[in-house]
mmCIF file with all atom_site columns, C-alpha atoms in Angstrom:
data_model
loop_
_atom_site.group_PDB
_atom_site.id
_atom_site.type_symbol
_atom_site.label_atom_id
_atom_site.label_alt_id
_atom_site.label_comp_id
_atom_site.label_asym_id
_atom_site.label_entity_id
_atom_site.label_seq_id
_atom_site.pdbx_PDB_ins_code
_atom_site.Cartn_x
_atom_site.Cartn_y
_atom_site.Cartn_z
_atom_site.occupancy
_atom_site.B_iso_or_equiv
_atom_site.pdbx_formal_charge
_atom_site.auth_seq_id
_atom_site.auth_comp_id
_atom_site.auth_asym_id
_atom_site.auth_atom_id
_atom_site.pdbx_PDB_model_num
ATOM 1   C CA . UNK N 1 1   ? 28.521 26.835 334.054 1.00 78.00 ? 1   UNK N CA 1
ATOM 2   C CA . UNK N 1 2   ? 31.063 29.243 335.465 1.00 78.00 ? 2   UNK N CA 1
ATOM 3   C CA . UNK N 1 3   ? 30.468 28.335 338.543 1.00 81.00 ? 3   UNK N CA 1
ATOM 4   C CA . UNK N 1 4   ? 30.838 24.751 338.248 1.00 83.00 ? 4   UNK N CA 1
ATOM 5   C CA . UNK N 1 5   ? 34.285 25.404 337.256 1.00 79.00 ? 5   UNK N CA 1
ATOM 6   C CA . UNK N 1 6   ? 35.661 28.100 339.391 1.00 76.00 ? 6   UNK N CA 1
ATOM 7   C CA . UNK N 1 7   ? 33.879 27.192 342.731 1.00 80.00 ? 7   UNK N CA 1
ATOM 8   C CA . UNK N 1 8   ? 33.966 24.353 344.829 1.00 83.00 ? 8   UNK N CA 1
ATOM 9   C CA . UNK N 1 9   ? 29.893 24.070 344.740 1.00 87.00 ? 9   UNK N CA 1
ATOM 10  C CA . UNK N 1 10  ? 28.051 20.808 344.086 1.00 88.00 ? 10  UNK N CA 1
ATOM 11  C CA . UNK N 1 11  ? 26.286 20.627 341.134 1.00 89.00 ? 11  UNK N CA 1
ATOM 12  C CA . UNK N 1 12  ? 23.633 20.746 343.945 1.00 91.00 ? 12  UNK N CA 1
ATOM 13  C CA . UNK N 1 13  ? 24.664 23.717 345.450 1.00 91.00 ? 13  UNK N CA 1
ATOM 14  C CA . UNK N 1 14  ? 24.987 25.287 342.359 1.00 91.00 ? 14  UNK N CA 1
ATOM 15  C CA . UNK N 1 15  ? 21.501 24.379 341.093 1.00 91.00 ? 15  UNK N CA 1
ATOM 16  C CA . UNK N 1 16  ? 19.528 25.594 343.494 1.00 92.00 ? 16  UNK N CA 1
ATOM 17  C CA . UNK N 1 17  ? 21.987 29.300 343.940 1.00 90.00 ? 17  UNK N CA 1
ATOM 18  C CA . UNK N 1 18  ? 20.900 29.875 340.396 1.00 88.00 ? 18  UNK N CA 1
ATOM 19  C CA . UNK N 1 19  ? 17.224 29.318 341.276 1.00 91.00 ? 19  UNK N CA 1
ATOM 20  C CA . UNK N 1 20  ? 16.189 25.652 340.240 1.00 92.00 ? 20  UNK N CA 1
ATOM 21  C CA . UNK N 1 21  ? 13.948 24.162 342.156 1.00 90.00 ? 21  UNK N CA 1
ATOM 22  C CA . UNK N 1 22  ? 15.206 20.491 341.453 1.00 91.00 ? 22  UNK N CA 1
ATOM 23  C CA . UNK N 1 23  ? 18.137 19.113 340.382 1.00 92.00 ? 23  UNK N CA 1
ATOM 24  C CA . UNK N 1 24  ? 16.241 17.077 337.558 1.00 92.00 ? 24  UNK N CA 1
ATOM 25  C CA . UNK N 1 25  ? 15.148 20.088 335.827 1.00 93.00 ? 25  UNK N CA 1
ATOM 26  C CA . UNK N 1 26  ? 18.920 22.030 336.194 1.00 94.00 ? 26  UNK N CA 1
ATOM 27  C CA . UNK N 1 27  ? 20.423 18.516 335.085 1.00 92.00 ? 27  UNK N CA 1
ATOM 28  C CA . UNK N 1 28  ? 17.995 18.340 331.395 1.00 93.00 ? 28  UNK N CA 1
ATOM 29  C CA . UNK N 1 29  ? 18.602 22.258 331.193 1.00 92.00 ? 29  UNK N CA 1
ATOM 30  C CA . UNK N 1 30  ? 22.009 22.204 331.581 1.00 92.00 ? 30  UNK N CA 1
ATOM 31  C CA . UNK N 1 31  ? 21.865 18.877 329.070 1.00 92.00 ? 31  UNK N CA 1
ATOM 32  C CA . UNK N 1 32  ? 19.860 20.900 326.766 1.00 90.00 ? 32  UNK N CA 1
ATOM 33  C CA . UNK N 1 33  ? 21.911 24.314 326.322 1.00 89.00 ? 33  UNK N CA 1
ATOM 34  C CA . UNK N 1 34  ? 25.541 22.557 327.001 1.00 92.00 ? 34  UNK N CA 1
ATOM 35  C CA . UNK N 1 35  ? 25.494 19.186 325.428 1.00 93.00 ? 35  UNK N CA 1
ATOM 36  C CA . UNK N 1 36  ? 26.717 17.662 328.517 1.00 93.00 ? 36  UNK N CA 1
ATOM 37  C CA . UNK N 1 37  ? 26.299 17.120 332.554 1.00 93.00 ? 37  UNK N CA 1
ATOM 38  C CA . UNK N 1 38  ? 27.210 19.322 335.046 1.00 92.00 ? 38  UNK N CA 1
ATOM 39  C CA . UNK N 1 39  ? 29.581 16.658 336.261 1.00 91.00 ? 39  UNK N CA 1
ATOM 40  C CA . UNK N 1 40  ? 31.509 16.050 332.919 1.00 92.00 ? 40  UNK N CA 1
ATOM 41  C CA . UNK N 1 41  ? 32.222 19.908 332.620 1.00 91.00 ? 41  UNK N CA 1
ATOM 42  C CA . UNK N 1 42  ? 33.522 19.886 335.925 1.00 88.00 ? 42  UNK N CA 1
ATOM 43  C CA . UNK N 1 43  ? 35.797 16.996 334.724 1.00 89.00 ? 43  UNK N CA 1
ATOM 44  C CA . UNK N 1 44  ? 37.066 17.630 331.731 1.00 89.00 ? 44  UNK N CA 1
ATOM 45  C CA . UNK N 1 45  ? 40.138 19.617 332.997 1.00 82.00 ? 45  UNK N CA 1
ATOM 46  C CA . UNK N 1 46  ? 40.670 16.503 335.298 1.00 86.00 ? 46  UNK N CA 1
ATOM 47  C CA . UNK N 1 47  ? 39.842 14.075 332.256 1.00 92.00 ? 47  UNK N CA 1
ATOM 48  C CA . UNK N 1 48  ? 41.717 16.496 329.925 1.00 93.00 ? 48  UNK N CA 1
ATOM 49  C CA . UNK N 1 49  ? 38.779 16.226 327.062 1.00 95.00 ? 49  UNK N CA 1
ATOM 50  C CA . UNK N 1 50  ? 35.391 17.622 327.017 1.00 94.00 ? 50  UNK N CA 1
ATOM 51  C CA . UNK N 1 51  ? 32.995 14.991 325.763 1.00 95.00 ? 51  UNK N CA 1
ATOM 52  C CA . UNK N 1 52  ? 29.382 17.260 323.724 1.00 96.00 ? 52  UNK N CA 1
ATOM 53  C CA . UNK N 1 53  ? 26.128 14.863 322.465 1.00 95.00 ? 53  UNK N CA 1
ATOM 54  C CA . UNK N 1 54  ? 25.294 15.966 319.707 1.00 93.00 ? 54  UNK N CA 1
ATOM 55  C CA . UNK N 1 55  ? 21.451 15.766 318.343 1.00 90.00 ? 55  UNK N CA 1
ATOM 56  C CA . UNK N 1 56  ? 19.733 13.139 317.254 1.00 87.00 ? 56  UNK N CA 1
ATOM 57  C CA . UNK N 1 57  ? 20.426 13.007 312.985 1.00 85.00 ? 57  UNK N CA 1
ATOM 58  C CA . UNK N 1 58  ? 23.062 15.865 313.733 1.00 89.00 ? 58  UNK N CA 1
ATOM 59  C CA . UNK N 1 59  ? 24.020 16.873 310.022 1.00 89.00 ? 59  UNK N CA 1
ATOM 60  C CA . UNK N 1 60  ? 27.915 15.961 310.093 1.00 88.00 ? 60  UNK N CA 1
ATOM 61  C CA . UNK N 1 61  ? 28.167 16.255 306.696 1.00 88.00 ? 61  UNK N CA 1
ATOM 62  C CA . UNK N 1 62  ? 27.132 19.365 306.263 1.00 86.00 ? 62  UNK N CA 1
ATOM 63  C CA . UNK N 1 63  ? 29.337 21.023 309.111 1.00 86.00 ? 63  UNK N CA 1
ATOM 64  C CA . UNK N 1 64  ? 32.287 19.787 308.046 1.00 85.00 ? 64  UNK N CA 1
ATOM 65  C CA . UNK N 1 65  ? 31.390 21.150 304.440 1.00 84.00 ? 65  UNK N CA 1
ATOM 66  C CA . UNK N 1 66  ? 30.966 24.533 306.166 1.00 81.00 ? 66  UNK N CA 1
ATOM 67  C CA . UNK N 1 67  ? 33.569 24.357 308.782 1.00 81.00 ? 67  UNK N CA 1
ATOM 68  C CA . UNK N 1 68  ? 36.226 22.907 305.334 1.00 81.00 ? 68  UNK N CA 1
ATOM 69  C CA . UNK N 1 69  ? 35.444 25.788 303.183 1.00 78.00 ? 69  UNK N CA 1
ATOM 70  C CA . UNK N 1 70  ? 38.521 27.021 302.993 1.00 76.00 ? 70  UNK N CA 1
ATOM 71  C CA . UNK N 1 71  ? 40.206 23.566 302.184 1.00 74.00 ? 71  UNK N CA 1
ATOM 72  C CA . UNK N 1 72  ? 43.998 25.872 302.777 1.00 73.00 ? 72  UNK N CA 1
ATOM 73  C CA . UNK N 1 73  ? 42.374 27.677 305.905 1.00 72.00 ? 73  UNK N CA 1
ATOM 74  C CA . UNK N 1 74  ? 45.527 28.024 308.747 1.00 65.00 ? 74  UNK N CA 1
ATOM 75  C CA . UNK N 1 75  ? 43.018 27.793 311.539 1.00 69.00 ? 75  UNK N CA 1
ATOM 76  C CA . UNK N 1 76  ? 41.063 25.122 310.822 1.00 76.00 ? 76  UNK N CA 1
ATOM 77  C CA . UNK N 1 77  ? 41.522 21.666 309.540 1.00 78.00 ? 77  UNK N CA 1
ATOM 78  C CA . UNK N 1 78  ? 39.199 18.837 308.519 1.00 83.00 ? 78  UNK N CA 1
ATOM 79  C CA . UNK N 1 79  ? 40.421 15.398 308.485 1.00 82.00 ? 79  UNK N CA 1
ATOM 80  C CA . UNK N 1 80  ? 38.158 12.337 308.182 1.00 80.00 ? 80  UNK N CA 1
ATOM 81  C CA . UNK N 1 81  ? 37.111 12.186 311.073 1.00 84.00 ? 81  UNK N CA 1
ATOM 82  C CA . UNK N 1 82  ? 38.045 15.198 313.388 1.00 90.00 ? 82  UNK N CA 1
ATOM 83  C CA . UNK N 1 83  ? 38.585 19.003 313.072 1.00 91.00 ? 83  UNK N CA 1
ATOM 84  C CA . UNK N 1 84  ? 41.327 20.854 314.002 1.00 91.00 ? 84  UNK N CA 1
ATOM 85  C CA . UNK N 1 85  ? 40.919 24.150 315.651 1.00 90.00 ? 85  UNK N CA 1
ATOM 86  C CA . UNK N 1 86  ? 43.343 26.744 316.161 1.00 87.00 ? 86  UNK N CA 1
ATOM 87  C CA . UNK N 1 87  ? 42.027 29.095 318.819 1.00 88.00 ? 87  UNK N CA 1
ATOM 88  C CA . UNK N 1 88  ? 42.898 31.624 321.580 1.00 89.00 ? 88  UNK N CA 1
ATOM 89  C CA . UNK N 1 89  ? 41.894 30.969 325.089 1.00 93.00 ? 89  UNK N CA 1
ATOM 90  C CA . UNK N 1 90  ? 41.886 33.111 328.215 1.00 94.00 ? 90  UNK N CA 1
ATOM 91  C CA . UNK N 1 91  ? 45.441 31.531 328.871 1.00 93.00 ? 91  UNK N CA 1
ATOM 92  C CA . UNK N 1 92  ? 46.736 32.059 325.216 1.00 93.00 ? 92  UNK N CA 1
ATOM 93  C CA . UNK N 1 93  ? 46.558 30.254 322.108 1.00 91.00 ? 93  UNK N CA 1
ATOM 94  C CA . UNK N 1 94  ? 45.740 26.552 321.649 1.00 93.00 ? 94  UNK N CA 1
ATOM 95  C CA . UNK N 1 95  ? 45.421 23.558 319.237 1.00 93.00 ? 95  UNK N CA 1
ATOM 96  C CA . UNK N 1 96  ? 42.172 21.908 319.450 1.00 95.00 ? 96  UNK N CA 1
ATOM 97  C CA . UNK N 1 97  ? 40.651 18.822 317.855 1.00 95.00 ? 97  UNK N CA 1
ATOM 98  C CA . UNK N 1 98  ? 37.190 17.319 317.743 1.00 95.00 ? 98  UNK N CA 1
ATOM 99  C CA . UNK N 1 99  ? 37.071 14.065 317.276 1.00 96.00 ? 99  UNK N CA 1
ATOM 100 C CA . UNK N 1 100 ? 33.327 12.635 315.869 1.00 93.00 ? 100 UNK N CA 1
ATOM 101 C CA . UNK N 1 101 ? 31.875 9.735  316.961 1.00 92.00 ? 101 UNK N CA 1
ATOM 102 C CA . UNK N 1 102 ? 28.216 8.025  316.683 1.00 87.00 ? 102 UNK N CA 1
ATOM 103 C CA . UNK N 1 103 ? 26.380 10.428 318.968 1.00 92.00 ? 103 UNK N CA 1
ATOM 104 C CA . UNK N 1 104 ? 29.379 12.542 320.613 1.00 95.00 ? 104 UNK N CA 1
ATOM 105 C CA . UNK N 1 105 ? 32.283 14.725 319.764 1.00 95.00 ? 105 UNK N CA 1
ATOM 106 C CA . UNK N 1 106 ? 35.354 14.217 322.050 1.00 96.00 ? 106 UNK N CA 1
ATOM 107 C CA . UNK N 1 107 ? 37.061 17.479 322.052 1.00 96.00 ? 107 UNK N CA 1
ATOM 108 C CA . UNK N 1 108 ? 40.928 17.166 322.519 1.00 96.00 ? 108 UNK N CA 1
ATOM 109 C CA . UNK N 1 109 ? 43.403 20.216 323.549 1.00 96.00 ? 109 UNK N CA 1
ATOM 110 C CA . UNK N 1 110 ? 46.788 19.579 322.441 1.00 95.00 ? 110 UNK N CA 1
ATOM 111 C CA . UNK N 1 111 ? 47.746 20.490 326.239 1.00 95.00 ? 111 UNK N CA 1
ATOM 112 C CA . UNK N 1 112 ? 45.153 19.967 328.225 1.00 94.00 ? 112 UNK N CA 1
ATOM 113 C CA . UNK N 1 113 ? 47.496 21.039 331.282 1.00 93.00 ? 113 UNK N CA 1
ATOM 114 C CA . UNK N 1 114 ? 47.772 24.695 330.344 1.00 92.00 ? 114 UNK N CA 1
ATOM 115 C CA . UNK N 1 115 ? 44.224 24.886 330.714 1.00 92.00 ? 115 UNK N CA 1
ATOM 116 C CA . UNK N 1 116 ? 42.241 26.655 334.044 1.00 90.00 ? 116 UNK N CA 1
ATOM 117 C CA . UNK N 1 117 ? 38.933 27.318 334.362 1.00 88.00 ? 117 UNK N CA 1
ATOM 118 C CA . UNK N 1 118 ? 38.249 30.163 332.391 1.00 90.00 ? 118 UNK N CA 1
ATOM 119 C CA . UNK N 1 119 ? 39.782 28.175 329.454 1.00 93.00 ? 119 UNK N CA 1
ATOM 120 C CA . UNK N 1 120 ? 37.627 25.257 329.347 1.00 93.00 ? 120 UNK N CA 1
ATOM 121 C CA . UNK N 1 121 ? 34.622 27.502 329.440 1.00 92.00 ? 121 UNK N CA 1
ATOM 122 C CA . UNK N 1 122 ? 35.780 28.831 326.658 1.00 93.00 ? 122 UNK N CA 1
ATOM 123 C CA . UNK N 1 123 ? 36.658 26.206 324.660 1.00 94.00 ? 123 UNK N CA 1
ATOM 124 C CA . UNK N 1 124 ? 33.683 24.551 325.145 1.00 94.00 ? 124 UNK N CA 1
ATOM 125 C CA . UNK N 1 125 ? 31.427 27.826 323.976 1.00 91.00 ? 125 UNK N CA 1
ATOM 126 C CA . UNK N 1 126 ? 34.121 27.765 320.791 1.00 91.00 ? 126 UNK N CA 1
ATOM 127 C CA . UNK N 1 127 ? 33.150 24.469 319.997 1.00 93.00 ? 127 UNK N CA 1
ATOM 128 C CA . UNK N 1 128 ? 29.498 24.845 320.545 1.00 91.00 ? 128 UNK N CA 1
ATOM 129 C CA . UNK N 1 129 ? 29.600 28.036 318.049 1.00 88.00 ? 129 UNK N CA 1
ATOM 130 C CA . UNK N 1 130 ? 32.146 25.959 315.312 1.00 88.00 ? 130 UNK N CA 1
ATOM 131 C CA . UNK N 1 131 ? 29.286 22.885 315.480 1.00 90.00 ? 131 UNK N CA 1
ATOM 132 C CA . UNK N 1 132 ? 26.470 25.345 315.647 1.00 87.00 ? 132 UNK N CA 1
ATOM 133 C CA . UNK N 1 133 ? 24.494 23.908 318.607 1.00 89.00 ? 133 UNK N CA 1
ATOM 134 C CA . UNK N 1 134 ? 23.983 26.686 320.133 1.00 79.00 ? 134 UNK N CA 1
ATOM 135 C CA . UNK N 1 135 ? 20.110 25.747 320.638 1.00 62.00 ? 135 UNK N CA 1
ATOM 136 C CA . UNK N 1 136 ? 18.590 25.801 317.160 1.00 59.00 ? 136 UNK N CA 1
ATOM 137 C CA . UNK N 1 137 ? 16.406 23.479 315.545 1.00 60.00 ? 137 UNK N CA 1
ATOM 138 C CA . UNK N 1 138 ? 18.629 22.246 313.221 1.00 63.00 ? 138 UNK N CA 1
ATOM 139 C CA . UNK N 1 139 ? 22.587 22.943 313.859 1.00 63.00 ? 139 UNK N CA 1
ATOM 140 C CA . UNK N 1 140 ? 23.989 26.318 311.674 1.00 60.00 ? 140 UNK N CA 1
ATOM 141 C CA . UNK N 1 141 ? 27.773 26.229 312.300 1.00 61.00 ? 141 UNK N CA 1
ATOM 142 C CA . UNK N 1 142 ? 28.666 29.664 313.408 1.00 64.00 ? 142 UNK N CA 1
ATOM 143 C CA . UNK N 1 143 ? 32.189 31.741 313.029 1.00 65.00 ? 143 UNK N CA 1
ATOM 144 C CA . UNK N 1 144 ? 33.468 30.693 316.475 1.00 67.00 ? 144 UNK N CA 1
ATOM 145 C CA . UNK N 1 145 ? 35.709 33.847 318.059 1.00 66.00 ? 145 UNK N CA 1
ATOM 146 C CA . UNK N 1 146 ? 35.466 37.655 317.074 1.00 67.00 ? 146 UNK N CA 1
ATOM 147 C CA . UNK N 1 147 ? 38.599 37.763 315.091 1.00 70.00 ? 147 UNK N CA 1
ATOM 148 C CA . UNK N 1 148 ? 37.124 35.618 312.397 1.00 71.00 ? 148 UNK N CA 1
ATOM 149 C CA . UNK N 1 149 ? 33.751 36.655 311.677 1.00 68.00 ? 149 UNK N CA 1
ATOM 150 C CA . UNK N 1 150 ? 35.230 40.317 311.490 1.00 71.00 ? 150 UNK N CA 1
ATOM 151 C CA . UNK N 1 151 ? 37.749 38.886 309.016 1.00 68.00 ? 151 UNK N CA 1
ATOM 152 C CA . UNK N 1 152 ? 34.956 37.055 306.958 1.00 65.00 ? 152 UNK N CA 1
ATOM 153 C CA . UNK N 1 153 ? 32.907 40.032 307.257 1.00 71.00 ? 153 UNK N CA 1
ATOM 154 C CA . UNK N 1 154 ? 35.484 42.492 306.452 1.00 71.00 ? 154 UNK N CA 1
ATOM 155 C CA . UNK N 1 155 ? 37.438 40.968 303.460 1.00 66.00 ? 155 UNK N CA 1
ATOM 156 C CA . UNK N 1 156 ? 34.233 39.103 301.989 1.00 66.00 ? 156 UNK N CA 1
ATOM 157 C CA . UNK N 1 157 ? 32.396 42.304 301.005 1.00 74.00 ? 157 UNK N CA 1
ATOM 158 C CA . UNK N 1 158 ? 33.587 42.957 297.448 1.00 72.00 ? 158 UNK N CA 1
ATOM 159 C CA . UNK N 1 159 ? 36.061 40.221 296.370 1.00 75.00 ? 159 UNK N CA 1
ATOM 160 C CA . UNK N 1 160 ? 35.514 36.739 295.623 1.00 78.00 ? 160 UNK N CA 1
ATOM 161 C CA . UNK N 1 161 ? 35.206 34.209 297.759 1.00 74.00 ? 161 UNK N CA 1
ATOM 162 C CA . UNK N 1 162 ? 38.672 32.883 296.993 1.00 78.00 ? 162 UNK N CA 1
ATOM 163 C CA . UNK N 1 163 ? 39.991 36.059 297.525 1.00 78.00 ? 163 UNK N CA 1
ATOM 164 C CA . UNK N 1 164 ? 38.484 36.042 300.660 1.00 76.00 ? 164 UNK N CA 1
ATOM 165 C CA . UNK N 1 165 ? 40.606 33.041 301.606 1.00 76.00 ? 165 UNK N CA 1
ATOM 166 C CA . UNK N 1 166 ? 43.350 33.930 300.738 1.00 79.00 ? 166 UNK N CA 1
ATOM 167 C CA . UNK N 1 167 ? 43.296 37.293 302.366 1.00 76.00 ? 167 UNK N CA 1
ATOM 168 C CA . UNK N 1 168 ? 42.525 35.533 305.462 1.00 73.00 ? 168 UNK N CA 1
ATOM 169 C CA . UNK N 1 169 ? 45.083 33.411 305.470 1.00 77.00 ? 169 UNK N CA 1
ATOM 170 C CA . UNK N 1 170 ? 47.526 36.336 305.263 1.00 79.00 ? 170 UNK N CA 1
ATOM 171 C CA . UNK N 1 171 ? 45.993 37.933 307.989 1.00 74.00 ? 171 UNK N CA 1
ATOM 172 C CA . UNK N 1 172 ? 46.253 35.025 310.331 1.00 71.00 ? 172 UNK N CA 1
ATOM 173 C CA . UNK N 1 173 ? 50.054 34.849 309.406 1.00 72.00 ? 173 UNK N CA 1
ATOM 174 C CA . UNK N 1 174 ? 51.169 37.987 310.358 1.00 69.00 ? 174 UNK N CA 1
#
């Protein structure tokens, strides 16, 4: 995936460099473990959005309970139809939201021109973790970036889980 972005490879070119024998079988792989083409990761910094499929009877619901457990959180927040992200990229901090539709989630920087490379491949793997498709049968929304799951892991050992929160929230304010 690095590649696609930092190189001026075709998808092609790419493909077979990374040992595919046909482009079919990179195209469904890539499919598979990204949730989108080749081409529309190349395109998002021209499009400005990243555009993931999510799985057939993906659990919405359920992710947005996880991802909204901390209804105050300073990082995240859930509206009705989106999340907002706040995350740190290669090229610093940035405001993210996913937007949800049928089948998709359109995933938004707040500047979308601030972003190289490096940055879209790691938003992208932020948002995979936050959704929790990273692969699984069935999606398990995972802490997306270092900082919090040591701060979840840290300050949720012997207080309650309000506590937790609120602790949190400190932290990220300072």
């Amino acid at each position: 995936a690095a590649r696609l972005l930092t190189s001026a490879d075709t998808a092609a070119q790419v493909a077979f460099a990374v040992g595919f024998g046909s482009l079919s079988a990179f195209g469904a792989q890539f499919r598979r473990v990204m949730h989108l083409t080749p081409q529309a990761l190349r395109g998002a910094a021209r499009a400005g959005t990243l555009r993931l499929t999510l799985p057939a009877a993906y659990p919405l619901e359920l992710v947005r309970r996880d991802l909204g457990r901390d209804p105050l959180g300073v990082t995240g927040l859930i509206g009705e139809d989106a999340v907002s992200f706040a995350w740190t990229l290669p090229g610093g901090p940035q405001v993210v939201t996913v937007q949800f539709g049928d089948q998709d989630a359109t995933v938004q920087p707040a500047r979308p021109e601030a972003l190289s490379g490096p940055d879209w491949l790691a938003l992208h793997t932020l948002t995979v973790r936050a959704l929790g498709l990273r692969g699984l049968s069935r999606p398990v929304p995972l802490v997306p970036d270092l900082f919090d799951g040591l701060v979840w892991a840290v300050v949720g050992q012997q207080v309650t889980f309000r506590q937790a929160c609120t602790l949190r929230r400190r932290l990220v304010d300072c």
